[in-house]
Coordinates of C-alpha atoms in Angstrom, one line a residue:
Chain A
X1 CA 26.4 88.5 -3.4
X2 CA 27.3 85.3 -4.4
X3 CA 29.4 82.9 -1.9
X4 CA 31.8 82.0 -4.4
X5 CA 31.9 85.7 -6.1
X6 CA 32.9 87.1 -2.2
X7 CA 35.7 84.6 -1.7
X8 CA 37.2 85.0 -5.3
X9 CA 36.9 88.3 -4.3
X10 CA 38.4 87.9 -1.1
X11 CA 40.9 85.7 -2.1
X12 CA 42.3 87.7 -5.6
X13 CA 43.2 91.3 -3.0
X14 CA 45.0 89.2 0.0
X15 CA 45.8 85.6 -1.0
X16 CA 46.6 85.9 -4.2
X17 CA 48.1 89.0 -4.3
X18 CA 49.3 90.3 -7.5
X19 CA 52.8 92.1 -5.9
X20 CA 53.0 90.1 -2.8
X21 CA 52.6 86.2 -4.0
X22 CA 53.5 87.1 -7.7
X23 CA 55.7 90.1 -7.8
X24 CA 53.4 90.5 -10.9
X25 CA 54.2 94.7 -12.1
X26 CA 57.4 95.2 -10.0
X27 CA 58.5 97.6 -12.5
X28 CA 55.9 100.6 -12.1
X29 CA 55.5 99.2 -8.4
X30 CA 59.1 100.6 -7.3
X31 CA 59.3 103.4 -9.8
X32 CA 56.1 105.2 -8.8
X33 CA 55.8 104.7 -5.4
X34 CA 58.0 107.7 -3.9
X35 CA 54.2 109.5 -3.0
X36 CA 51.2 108.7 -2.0
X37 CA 49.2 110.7 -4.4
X38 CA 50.8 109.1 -8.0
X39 CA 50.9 106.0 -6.2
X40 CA 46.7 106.2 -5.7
X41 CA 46.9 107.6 -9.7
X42 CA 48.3 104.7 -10.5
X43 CA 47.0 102.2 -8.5
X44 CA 43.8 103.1 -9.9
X45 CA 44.5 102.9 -13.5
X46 CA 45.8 99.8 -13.4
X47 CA 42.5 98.7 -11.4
X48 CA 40.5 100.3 -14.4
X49 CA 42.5 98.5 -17.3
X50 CA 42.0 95.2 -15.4
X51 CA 38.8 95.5 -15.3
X52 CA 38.2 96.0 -18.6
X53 CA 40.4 93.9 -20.0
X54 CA 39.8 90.9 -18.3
X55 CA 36.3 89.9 -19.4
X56 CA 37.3 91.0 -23.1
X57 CA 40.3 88.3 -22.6
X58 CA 38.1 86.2 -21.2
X59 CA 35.3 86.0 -23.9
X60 CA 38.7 85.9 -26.5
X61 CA 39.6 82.7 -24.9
X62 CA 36.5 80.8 -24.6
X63 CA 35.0 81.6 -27.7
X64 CA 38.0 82.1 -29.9
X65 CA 41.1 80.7 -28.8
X66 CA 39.9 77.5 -26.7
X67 CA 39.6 74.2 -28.9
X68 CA 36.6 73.6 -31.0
X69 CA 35.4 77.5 -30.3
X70 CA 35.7 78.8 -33.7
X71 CA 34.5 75.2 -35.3
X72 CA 35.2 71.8 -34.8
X73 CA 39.1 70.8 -34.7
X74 CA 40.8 74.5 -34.5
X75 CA 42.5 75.0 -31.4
X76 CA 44.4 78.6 -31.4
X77 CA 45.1 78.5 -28.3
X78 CA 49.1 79.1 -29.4
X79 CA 47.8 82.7 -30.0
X80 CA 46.5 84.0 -27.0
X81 CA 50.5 85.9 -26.1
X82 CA 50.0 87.6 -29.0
X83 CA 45.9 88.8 -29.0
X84 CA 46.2 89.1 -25.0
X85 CA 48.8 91.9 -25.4
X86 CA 47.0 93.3 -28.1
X87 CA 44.0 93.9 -26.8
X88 CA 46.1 95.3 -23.6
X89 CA 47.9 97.8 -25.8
X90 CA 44.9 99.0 -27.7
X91 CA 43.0 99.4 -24.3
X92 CA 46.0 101.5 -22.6
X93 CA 46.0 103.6 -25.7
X94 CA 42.1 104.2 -24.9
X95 CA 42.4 104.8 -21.5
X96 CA 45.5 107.2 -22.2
X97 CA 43.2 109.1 -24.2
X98 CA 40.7 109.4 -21.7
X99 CA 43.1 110.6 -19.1
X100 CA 44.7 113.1 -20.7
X101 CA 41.5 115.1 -22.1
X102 CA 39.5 114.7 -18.6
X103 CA 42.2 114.7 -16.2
X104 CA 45.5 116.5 -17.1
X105 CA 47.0 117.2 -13.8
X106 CA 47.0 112.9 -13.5
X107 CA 48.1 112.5 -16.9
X108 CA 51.4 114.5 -16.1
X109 CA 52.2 112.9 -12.6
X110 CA 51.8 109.7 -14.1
X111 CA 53.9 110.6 -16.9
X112 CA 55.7 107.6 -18.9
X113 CA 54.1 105.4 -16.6
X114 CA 50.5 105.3 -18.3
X115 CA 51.8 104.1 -21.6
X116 CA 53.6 101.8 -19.4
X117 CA 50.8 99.9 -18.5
X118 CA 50.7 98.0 -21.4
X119 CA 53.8 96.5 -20.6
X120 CA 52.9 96.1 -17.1
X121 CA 53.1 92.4 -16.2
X122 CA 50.0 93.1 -13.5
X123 CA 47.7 93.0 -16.7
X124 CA 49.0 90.5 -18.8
X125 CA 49.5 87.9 -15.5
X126 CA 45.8 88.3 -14.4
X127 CA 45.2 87.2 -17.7
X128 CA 47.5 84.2 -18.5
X129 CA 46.4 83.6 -14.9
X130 CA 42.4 83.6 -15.5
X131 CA 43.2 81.3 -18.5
X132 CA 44.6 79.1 -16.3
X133 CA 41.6 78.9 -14.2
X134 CA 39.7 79.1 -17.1
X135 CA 40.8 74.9 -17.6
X136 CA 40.3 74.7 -13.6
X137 CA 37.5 71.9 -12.0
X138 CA 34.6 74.3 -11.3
X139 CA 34.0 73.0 -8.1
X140 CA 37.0 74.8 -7.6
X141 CA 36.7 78.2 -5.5
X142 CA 40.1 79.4 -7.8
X143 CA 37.7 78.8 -11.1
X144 CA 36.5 81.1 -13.1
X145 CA 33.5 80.0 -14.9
X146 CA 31.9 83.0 -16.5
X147 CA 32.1 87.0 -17.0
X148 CA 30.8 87.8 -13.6
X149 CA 33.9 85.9 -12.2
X150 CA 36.4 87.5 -14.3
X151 CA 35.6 90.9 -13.8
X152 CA 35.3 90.4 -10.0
X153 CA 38.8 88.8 -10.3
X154 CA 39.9 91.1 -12.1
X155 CA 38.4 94.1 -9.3
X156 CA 40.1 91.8 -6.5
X157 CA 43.3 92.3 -8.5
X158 CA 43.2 95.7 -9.2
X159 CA 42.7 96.7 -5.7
X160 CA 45.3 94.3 -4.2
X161 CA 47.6 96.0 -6.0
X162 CA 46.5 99.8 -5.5
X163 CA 46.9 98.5 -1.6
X164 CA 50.4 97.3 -2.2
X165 CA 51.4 100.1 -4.0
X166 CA 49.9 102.8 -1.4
X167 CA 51.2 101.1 1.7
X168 CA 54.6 101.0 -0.1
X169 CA 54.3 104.8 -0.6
X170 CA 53.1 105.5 2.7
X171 CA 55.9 103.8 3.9
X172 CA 58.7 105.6 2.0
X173 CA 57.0 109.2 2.8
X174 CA 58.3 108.5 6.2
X175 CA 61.1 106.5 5.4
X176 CA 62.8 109.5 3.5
X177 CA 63.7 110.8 6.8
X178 CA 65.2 107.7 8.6
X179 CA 69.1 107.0 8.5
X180 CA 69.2 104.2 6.1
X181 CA 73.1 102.9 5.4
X182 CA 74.5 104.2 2.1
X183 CA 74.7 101.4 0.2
X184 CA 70.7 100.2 0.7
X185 CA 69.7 104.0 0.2
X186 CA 66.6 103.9 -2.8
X187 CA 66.5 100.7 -4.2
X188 CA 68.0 97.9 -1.2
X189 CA 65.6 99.5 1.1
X190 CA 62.6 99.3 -0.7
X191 CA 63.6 95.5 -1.7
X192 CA 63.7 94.9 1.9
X193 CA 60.3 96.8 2.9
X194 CA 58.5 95.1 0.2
X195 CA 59.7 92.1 1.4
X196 CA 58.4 92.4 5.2
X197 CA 55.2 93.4 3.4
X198 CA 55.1 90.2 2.0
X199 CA 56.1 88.4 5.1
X200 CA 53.2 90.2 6.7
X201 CA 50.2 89.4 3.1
X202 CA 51.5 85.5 4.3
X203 CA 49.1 85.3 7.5
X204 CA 46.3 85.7 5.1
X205 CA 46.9 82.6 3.2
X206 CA 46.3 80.4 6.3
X207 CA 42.5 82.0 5.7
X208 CA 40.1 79.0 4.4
X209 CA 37.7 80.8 2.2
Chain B
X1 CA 85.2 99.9 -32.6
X2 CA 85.8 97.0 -31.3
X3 CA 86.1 97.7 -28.2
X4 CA 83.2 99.8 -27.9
X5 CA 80.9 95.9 -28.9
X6 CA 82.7 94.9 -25.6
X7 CA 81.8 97.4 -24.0
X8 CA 78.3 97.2 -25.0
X9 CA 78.1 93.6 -24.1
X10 CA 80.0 93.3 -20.8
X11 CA 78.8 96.7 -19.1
X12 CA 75.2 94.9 -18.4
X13 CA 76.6 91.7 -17.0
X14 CA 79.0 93.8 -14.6
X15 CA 78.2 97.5 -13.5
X16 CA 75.1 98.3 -15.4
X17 CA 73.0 95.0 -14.7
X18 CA 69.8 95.2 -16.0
X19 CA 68.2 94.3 -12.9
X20 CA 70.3 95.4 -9.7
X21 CA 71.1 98.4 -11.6
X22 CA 68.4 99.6 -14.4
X23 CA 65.9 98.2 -12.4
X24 CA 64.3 96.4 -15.4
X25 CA 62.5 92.9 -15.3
X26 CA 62.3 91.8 -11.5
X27 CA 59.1 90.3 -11.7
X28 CA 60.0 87.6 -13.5
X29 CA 63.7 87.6 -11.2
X30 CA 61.5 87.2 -8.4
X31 CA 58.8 84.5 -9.1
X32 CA 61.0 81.9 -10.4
X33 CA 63.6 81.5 -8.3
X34 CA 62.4 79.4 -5.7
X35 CA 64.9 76.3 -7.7
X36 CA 67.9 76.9 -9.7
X37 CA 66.5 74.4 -12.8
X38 CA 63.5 76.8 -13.8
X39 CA 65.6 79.9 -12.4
X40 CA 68.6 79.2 -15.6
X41 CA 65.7 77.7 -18.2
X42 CA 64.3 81.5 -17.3
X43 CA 67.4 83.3 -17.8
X44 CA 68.4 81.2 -21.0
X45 CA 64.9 81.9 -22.7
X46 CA 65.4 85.8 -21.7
X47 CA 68.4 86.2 -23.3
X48 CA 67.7 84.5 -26.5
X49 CA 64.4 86.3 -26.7
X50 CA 66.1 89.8 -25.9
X51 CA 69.2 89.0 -28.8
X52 CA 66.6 87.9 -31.5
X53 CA 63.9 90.9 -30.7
X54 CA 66.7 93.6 -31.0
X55 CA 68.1 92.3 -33.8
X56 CA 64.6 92.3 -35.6
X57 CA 63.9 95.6 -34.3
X58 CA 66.9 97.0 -35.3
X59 CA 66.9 96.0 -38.8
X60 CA 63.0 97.6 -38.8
X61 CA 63.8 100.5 -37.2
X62 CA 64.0 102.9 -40.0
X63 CA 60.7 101.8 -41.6
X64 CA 58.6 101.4 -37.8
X65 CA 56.4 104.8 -37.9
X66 CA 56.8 106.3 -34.4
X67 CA 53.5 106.3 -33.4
X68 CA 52.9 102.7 -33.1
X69 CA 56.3 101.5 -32.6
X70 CA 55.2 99.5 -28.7
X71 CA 52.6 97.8 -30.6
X72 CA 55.4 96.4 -33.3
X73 CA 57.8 95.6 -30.4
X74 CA 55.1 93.6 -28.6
X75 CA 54.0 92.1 -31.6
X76 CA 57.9 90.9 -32.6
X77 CA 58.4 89.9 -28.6
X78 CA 55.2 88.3 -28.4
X79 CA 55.6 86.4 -31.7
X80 CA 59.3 84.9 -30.8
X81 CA 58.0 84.6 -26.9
X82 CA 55.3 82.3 -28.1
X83 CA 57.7 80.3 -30.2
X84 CA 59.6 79.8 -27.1
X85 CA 57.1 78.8 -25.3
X86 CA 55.8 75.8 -27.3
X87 CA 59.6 74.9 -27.6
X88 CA 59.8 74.6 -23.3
X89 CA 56.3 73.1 -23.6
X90 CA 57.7 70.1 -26.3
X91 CA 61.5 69.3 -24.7
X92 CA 61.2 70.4 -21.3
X93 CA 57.5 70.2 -20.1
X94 CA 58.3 69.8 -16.7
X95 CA 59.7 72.7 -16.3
X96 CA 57.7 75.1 -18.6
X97 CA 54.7 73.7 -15.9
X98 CA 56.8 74.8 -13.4
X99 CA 57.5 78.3 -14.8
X100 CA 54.0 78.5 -15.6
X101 CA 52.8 82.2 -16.6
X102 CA 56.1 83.1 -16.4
X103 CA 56.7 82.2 -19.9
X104 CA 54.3 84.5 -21.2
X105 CA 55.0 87.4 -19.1
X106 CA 58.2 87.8 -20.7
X107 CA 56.5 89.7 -23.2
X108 CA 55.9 92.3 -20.8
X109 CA 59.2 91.7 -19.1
X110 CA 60.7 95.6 -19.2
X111 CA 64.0 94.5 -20.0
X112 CA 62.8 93.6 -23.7
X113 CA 61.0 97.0 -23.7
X114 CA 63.9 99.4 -22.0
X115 CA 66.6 97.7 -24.2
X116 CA 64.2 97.2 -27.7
X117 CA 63.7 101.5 -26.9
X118 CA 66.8 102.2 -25.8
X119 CA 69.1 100.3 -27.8
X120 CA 67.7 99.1 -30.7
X121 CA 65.4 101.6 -31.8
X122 CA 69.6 103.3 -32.8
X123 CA 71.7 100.8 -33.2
X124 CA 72.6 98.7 -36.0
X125 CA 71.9 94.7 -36.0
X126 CA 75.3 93.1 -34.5
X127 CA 75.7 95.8 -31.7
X128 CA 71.8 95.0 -30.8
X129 CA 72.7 91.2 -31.0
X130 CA 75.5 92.1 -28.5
X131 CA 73.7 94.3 -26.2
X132 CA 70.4 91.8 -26.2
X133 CA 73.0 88.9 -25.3
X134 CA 75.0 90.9 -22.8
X135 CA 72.0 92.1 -20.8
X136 CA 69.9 88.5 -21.1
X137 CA 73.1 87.3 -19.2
X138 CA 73.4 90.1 -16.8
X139 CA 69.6 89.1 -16.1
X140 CA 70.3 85.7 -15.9
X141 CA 73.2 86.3 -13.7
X142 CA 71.0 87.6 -11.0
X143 CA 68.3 84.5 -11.1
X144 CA 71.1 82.1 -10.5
X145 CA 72.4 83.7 -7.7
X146 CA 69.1 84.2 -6.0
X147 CA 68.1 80.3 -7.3
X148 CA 71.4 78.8 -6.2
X149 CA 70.8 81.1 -2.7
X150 CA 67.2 79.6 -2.1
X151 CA 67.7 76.1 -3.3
X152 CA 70.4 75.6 -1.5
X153 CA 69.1 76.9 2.5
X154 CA 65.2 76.1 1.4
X155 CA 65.5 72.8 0.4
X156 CA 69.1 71.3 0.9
X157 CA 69.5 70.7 -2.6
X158 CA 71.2 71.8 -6.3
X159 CA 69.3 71.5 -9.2
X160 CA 67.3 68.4 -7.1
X161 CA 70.4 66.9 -6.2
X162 CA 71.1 66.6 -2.2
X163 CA 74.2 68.6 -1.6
X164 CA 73.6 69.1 1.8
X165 CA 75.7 65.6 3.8
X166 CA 73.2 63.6 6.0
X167 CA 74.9 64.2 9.4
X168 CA 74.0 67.8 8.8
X169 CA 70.7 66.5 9.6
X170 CA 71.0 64.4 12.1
X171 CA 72.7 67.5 14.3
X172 CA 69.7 68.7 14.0
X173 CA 70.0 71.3 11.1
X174 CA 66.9 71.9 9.0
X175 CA 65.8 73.4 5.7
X176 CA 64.7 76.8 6.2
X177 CA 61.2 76.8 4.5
X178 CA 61.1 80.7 4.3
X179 CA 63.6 80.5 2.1
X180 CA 60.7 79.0 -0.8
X181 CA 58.3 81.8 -0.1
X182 CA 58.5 85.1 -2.2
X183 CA 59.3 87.3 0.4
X184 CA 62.7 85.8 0.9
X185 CA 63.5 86.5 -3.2
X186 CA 63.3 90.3 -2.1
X187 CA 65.4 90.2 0.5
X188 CA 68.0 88.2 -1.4
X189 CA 67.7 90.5 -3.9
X190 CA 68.2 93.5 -1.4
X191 CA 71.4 92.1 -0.2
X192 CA 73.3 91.3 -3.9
X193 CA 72.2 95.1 -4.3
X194 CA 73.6 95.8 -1.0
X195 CA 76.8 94.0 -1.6
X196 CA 76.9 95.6 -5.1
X197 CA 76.8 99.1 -4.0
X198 CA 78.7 98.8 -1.2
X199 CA 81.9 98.0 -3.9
X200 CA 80.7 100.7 -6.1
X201 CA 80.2 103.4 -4.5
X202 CA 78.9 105.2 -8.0
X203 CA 75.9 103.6 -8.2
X204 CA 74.5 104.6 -4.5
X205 CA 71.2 106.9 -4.5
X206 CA 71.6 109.7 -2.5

């Protein structure tokens, strides 16, 4: 493997961390995480839709939406909200499909959550994100130069945050039986367990990769 | 009537905050807080977005076909979020490169979502208008609160002014970097949900 390709890899599950250093997909992150088993669900279809949306994002932006793609002087580039979260939705829908002919038992634990993904800012934040690095030096290790880097971004992701969301779980399996005060019962105490978490994802950014 | 449009304004700035409460658009809550400048320019672009989206929705909604009723919200939220976007980028650049992605991911911020489906989707335009306006201010009241908390202990300052005297300083006080690093926007965020609860005992989980 590639140098580069290993530290973007590297870097996009513990640096970078999609819940920890950008609190991107908060939402489904806190709702679903009360077990271990939806959590991993979960976890890994937001890994899947990552991974295919991002490259399909990616080509969108350089040969659509990026200056001079489409022909000399257009620059569309005020589009890419709008086709992003289209081609996000459209994939979800796909992938929603899938699920619920092939694996029905997952399709019901995951419930609402599934259709949620659309709106789930994990996806849309890797790519506003990769379109930032898109315009990046490319001596940069952050830059991401072709397809090859933007799926293995988009992998790093995806599993940084079906780690967040299965330590989190883990976590409040146990905590269900400790004496937590009234008031920080649910919510507070997660708040404050994700928090430590993040505390703890910090040590990796002293790592020079 | 009328005081049921209170009502639906008021409730999500006090008791049923879209964030403390319905749970609904932390990302976003989280990741710009670290000043209070780009933490109000967030909360002020949320709630226009949120009034003008339900208000659009709701005067669609009886001619949206079910099926693909996310894909027009995202559409209308991502159309008006965009327009928002290139307004931040032309009057206040500095700080829509500050916000960053954060712009765009209010598209997928669930407050637009819960409130376009839960609100809108029955309610006629003005009550939509309110209830967009009343919860993009019970958001924004959050962000200040956590912005105001962290500017103030992680860097000394308000909205880049120093607030903090000198001498403060010079006995040997310092900034508490922690304070600009996300984990500390969780933990701020625990404790207003903390001291919320703790007031009202209603809205404690059991």
């Amino acid at each position: 493997m590639d140098n580069n390709l290993l530290s973007l890899f590297v870097r996009s599950i513990f640096i970078d961390n999609m819940i920890f250093a950008f609190f991107l997909g908060m939402c489904s992150y806190l709702a679903v995480s009360k077990n271990v088993k939806t959590a991993v669900g979960l976890g890994l279809a937001v890994t899947f839709v990552l991974v295919v949306t991002l490259p399909v994002n990616y080509l969108l932006q350089t040969k659509v939406l990026a200056p001079d793609a489409i022909s000399e002087g257009v620059d569309l580039s005020f589009l890419s909200f709008i086709l992003f979260i289209a081609v996000i939705a459209g994939i979800v829908q796909l992938v929603e499909m899938v699920v619920e002919r092939y694996a029905p038992a997952l399709y019901a634990s995951l419930g609402i959550f599934l259709p949620l993904i659309a709106v789930n800012c994990a996806i849309m934040g890797a790519s506003l994100f990769m379109q930032q690095r898109i315009e990046m030096d490319p001596t940069n290790t952050q830059a991401i130069k072709n397809v090859t880097d933007a799926l293995v971004y988009a992998l790093g992701s995806g599993i940084g945050w079906l780690l967040a969301i299965v330590g989190l779980a883990a976590i409040r399996e146990k905590m269900a039986y400790s004496d937590v005060p009234a008031p920080l019962k649910g919510l507070g105490i997660t708040f404050i367990t994700v928090g430590l978490m993040a505390m703890a994802f910090m040590c990796f950014s002293g790592l020079k990769i | 009537m009328a005081k049921k449009n209170k009502e639906t304004f008021l409730n999500p700035i006090g008791i049923n905050n879209p964030v403390t409460v319905q749970v609904l658009g932390i990302c976003s809550a989280l990741a710009v807080t670290a000043k209070l400048e780009p933490a109000i320019v967030m909360g002020i672009s949320v709630t226009i977005i949120v009034a003008f989206a339900n208000v659009i929705i709701s005067l669609m909604r009886n001619t949206i076909p079910n099926r693909i009723r996310i894909i027009v919200q995202l559409v209308v939220v991502a159309a008006l979020v965009t327009v928002v976007s290139e307004v931040l980028k032309a009057f206040a650049y500095d700080v829509s490169v500050q916000l960053s992605v954060y712009v765009g991911l209010i598209i997928t911020n669930c407050i637009l979502m819960g409130r376009l489906e839960a609100f809108a989707m029955q309610n006629g335009p003005w009550e939509s208008f309110l209830d967009g306006v009343g919860n993009g201010l019970g958001y924004a009241k959050i962000l200040v609160i956590v912005g105001f908390v962290r500017e103030l202990l992680g860097s000394g300052t308000l909205l880049g002014f120093k607030v903090l005297p000198q001498c403060f300083y010079e006995a040997g006080y310092l900034n508490n970097g922690l304070m600009l690093m996300p984990p500390m926007a969780l933990i701020i965020l625990a404790c207003i949900i903390w001291v919320q609860r703790s007031r009202n005992k209603d809205l404690q989980e059991k």
